[in-house]
Short mmCIF file of N, CA and C in Angstrom, two decimals:
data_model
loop_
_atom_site.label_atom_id
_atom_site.label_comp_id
_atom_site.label_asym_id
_atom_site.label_seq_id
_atom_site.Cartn_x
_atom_site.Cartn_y
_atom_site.Cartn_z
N UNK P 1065 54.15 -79.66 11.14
CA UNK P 1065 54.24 -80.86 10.34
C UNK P 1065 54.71 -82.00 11.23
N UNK P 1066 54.42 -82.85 11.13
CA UNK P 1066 54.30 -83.97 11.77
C UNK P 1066 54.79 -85.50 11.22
N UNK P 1067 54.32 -85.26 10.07
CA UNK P 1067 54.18 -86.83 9.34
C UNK P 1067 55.52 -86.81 8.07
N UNK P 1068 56.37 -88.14 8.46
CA UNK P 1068 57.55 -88.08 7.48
C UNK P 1068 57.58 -87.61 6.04
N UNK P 1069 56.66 -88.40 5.35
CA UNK P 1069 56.52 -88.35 3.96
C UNK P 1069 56.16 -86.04 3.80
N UNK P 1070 55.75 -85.70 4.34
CA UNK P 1070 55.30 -84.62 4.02
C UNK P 1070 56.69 -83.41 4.54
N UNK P 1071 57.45 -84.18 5.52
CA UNK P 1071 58.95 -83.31 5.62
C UNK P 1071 59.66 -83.72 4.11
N UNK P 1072 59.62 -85.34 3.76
CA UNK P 1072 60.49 -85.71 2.69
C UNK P 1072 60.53 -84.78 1.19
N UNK P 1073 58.95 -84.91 0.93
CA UNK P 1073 58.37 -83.79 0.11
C UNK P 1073 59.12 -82.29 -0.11
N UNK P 1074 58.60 -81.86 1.26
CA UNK P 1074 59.23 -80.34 1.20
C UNK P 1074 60.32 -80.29 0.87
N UNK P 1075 61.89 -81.30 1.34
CA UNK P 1075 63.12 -80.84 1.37
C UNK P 1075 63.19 -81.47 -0.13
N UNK P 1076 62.56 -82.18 -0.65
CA UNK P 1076 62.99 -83.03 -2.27
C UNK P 1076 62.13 -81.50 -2.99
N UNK P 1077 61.50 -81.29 -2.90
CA UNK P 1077 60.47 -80.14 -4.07
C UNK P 1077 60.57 -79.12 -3.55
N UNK P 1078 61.80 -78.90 -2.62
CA UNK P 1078 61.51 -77.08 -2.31
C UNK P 1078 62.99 -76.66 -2.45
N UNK P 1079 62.73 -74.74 -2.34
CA UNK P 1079 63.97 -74.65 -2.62
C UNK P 1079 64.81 -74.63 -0.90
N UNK P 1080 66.13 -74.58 -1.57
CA UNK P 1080 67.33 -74.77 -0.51
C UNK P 1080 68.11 -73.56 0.25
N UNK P 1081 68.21 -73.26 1.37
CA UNK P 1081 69.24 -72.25 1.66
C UNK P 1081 69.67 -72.04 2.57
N UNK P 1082 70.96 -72.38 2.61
CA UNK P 1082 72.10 -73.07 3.55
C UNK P 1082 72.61 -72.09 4.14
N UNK P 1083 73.47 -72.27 5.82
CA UNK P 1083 73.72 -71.15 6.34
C UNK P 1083 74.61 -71.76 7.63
N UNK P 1084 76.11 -71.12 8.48
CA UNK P 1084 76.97 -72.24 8.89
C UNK P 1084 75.87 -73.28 9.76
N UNK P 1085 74.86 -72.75 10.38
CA UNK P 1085 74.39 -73.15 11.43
C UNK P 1085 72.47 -73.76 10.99
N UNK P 1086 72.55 -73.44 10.60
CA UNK P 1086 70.84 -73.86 9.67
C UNK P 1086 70.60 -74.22 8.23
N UNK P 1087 69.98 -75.23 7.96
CA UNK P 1087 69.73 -75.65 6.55
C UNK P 1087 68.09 -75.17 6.23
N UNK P 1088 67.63 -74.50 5.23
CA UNK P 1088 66.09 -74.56 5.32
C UNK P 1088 65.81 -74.86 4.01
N UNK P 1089 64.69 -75.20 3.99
CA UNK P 1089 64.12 -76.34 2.61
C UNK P 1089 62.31 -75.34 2.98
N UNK P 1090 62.30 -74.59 1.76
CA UNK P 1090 60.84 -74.06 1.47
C UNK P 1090 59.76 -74.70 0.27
N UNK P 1091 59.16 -75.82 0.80
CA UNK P 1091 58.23 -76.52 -0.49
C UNK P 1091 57.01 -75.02 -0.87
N UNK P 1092 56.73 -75.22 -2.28
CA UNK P 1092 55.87 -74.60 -2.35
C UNK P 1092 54.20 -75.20 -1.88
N UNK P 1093 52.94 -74.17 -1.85
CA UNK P 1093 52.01 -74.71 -1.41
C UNK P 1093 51.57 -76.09 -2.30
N UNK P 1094 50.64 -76.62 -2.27
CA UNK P 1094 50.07 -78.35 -2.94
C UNK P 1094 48.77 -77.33 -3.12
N UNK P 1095 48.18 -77.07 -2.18
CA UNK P 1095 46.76 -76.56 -2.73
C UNK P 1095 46.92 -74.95 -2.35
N UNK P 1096 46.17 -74.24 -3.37
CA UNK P 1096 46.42 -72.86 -2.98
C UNK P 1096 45.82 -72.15 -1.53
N UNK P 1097 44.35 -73.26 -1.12
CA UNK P 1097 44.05 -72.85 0.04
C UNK P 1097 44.88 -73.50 1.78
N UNK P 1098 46.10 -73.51 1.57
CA UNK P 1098 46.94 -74.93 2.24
C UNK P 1098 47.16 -73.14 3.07
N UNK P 1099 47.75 -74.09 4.55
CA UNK P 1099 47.69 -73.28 5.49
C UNK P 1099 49.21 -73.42 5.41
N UNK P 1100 50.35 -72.03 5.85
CA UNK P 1100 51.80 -72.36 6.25
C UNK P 1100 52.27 -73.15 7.29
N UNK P 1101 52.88 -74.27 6.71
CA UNK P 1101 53.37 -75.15 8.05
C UNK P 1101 55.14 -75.72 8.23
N UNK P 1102 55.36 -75.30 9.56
CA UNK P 1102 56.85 -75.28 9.53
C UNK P 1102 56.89 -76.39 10.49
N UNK P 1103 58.01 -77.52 10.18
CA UNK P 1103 58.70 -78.54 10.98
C UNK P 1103 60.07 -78.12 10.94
N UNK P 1104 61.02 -78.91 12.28
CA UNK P 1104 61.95 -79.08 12.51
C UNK P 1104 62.63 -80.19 12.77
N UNK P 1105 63.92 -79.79 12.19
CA UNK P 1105 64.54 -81.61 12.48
C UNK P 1105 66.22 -80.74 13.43
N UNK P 1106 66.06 -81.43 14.20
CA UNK P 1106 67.35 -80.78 15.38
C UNK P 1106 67.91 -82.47 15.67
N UNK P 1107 68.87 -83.08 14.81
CA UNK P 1107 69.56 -84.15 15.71
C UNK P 1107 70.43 -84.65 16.66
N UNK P 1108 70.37 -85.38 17.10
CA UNK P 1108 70.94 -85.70 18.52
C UNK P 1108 73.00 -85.12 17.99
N UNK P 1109 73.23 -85.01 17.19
CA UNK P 1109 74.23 -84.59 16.68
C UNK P 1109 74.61 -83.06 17.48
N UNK P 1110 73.20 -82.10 17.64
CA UNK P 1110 73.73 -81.21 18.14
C UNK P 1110 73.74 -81.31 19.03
N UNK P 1111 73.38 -81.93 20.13
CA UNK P 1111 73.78 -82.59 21.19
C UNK P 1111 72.71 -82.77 22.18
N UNK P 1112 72.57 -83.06 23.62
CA UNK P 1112 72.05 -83.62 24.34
C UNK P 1112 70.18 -83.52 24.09
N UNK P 1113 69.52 -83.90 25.10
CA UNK P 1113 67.80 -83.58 24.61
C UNK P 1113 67.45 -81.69 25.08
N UNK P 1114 68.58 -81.79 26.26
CA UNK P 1114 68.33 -79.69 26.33
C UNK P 1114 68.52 -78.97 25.65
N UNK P 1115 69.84 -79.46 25.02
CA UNK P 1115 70.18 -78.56 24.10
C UNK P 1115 69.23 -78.41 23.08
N UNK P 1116 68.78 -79.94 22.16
CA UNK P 1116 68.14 -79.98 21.28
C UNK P 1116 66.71 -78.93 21.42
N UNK P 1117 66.31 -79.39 22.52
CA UNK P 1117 64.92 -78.87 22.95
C UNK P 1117 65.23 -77.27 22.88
N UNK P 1118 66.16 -76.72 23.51
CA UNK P 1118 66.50 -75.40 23.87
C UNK P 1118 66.34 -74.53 21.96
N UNK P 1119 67.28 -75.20 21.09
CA UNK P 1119 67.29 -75.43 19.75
C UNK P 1119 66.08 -74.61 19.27
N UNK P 1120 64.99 -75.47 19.27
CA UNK P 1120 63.81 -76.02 18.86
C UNK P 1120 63.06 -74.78 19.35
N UNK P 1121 62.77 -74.50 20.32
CA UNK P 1121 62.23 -73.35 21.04
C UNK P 1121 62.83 -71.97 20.72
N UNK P 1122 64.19 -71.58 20.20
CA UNK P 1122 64.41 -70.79 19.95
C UNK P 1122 64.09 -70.56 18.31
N UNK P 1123 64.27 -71.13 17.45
CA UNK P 1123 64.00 -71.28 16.14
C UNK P 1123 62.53 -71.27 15.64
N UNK P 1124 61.82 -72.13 16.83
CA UNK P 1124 60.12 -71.42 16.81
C UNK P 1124 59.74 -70.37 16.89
N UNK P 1125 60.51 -69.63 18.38
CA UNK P 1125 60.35 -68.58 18.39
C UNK P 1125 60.94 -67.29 17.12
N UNK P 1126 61.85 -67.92 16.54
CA UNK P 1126 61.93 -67.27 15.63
C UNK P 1126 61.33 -66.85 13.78
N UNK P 1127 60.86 -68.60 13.75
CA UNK P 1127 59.99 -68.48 12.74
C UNK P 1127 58.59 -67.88 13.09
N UNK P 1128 57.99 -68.10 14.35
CA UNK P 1128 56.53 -67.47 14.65
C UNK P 1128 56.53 -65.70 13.71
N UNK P 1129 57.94 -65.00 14.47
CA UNK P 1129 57.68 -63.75 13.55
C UNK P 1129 57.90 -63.32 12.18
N UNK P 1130 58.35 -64.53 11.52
CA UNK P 1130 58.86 -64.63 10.50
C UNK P 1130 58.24 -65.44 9.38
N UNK P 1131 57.39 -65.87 10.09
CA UNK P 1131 56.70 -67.07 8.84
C UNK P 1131 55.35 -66.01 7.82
N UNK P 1132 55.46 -64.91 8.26
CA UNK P 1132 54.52 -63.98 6.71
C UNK P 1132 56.02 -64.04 5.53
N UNK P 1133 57.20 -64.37 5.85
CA UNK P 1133 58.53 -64.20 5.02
C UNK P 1133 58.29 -65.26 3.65
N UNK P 1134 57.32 -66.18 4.21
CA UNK P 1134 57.11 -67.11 3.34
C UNK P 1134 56.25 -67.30 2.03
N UNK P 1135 55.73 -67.51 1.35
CA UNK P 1135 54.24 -67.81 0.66
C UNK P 1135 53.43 -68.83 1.43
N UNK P 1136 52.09 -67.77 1.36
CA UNK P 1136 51.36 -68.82 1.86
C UNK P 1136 51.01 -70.14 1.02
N UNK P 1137 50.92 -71.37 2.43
CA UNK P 1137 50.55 -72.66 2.09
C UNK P 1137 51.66 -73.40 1.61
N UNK P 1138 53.18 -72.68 2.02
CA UNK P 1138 54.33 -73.09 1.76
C UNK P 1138 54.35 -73.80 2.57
N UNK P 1139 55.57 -74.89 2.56
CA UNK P 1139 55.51 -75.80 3.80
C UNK P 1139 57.40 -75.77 4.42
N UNK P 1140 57.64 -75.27 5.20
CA UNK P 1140 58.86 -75.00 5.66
C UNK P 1140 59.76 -76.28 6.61
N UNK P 1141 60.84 -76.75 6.30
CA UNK P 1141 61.38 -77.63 7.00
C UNK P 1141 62.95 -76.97 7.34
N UNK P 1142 63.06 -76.43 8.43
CA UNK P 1142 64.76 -76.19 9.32
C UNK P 1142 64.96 -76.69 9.86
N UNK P 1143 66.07 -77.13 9.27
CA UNK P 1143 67.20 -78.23 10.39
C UNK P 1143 68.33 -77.41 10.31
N UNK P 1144 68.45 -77.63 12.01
CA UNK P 1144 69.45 -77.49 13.05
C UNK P 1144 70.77 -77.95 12.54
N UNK P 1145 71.96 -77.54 12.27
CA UNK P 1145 73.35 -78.20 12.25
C UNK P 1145 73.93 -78.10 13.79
N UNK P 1146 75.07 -78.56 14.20
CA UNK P 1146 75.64 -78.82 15.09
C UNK P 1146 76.09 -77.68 16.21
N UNK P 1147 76.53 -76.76 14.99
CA UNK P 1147 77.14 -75.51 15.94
C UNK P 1147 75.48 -74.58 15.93
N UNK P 1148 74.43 -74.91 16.01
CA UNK P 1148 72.92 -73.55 16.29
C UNK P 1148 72.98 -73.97 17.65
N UNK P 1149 73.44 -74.84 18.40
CA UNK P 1149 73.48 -75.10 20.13
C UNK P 1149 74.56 -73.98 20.90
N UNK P 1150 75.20 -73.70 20.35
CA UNK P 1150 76.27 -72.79 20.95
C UNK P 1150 75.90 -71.27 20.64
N UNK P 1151 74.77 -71.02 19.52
CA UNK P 1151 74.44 -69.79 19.34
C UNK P 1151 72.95 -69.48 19.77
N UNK P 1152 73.39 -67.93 19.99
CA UNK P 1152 72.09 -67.52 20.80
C UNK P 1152 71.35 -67.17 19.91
N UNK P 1153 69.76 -66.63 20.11
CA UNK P 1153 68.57 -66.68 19.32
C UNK P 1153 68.65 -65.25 18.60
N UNK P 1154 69.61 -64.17 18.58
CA UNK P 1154 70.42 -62.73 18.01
C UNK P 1154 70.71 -63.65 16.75
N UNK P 1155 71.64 -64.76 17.22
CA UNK P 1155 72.57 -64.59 16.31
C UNK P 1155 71.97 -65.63 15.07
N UNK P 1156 70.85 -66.24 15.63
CA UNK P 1156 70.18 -67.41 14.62
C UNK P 1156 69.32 -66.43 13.67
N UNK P 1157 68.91 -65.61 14.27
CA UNK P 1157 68.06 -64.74 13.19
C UNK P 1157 68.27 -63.92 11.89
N UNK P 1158 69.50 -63.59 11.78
CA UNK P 1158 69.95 -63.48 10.70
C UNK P 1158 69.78 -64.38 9.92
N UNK P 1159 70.89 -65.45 10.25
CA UNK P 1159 70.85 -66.66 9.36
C UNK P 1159 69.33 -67.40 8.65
N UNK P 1160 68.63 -67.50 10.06
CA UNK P 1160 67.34 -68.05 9.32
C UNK P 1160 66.73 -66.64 8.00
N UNK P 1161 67.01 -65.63 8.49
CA UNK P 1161 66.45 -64.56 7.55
C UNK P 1161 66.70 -64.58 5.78
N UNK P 1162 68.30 -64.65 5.89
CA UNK P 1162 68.87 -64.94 5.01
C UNK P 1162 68.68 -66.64 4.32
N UNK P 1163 68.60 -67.82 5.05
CA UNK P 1163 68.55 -68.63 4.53
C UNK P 1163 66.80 -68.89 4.26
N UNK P 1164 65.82 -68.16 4.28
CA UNK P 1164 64.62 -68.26 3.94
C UNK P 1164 64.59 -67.50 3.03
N UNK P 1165 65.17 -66.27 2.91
CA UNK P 1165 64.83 -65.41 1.51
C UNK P 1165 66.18 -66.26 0.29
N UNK P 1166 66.92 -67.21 0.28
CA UNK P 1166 67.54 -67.63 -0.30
C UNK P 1166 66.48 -68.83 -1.01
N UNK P 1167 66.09 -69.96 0.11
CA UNK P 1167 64.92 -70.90 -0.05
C UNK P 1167 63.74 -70.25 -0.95
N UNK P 1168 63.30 -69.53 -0.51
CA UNK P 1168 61.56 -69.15 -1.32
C UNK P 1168 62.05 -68.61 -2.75
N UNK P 1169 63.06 -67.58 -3.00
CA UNK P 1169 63.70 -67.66 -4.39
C UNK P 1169 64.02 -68.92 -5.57
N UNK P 1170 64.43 -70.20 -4.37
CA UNK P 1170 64.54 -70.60 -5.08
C UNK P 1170 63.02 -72.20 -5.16
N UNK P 1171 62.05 -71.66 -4.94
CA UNK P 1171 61.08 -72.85 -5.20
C UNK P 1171 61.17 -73.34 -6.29
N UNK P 1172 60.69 -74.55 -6.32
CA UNK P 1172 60.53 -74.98 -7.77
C UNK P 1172 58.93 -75.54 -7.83
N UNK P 1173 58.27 -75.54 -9.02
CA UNK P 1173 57.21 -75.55 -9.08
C UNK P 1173 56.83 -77.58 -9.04
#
């Protein structure tokens, strides 16, 4: 995902599920033939552009095996909180696990 209005969407019409280090927002699909698409928002909050970047790459790598967790044509938005820079990609996977099966429970139509 790419384009603002379509992150704004997901986190306003999807469900929520929070975690110390990750927030995730699961919109449901718009059209039933819609392909799964995940964005990220990592802000300069968690700190420098390595870190951020470092962030970003690990959380990809973690949704890549994880995104059948979803419904298809869902549209997924995780953001980064402050302390996912100090944790390693072990310890993010839980959390994202848990805070995605919390999110897709709670879609709203």
């Amino acid at each position: 995902m790419r384009d603002g209005e379509v992150f704004r969407q997901a986190i306003r019409r999807g469900g929520k599920g929070v975690q110390p280090d990750l927030v995730v927002h699961v919109g449901g699909p718009v059209e039933p033939t819609d392909v799964t698409s995940v964005g990220f928002v990592v802000s300069k909050k968690v700190g420098p552009a390595h870190d951020r970047n470092r962030v970003k790459r690990r959380l990809r790598h973690l949704m890549r095996e994880r995104i059948d967790a979803v419904p298809t044509g869902s549209r997924v938005v995780i953001r980064a909180l402050p302390g996912s820079a100090h944790r390693r990609a072990a310890d993010l996977g839980p959390q994202l696990d848990q805070a995605l099966h919390t999110a897709s429970s709670r879609i709203r139509p």
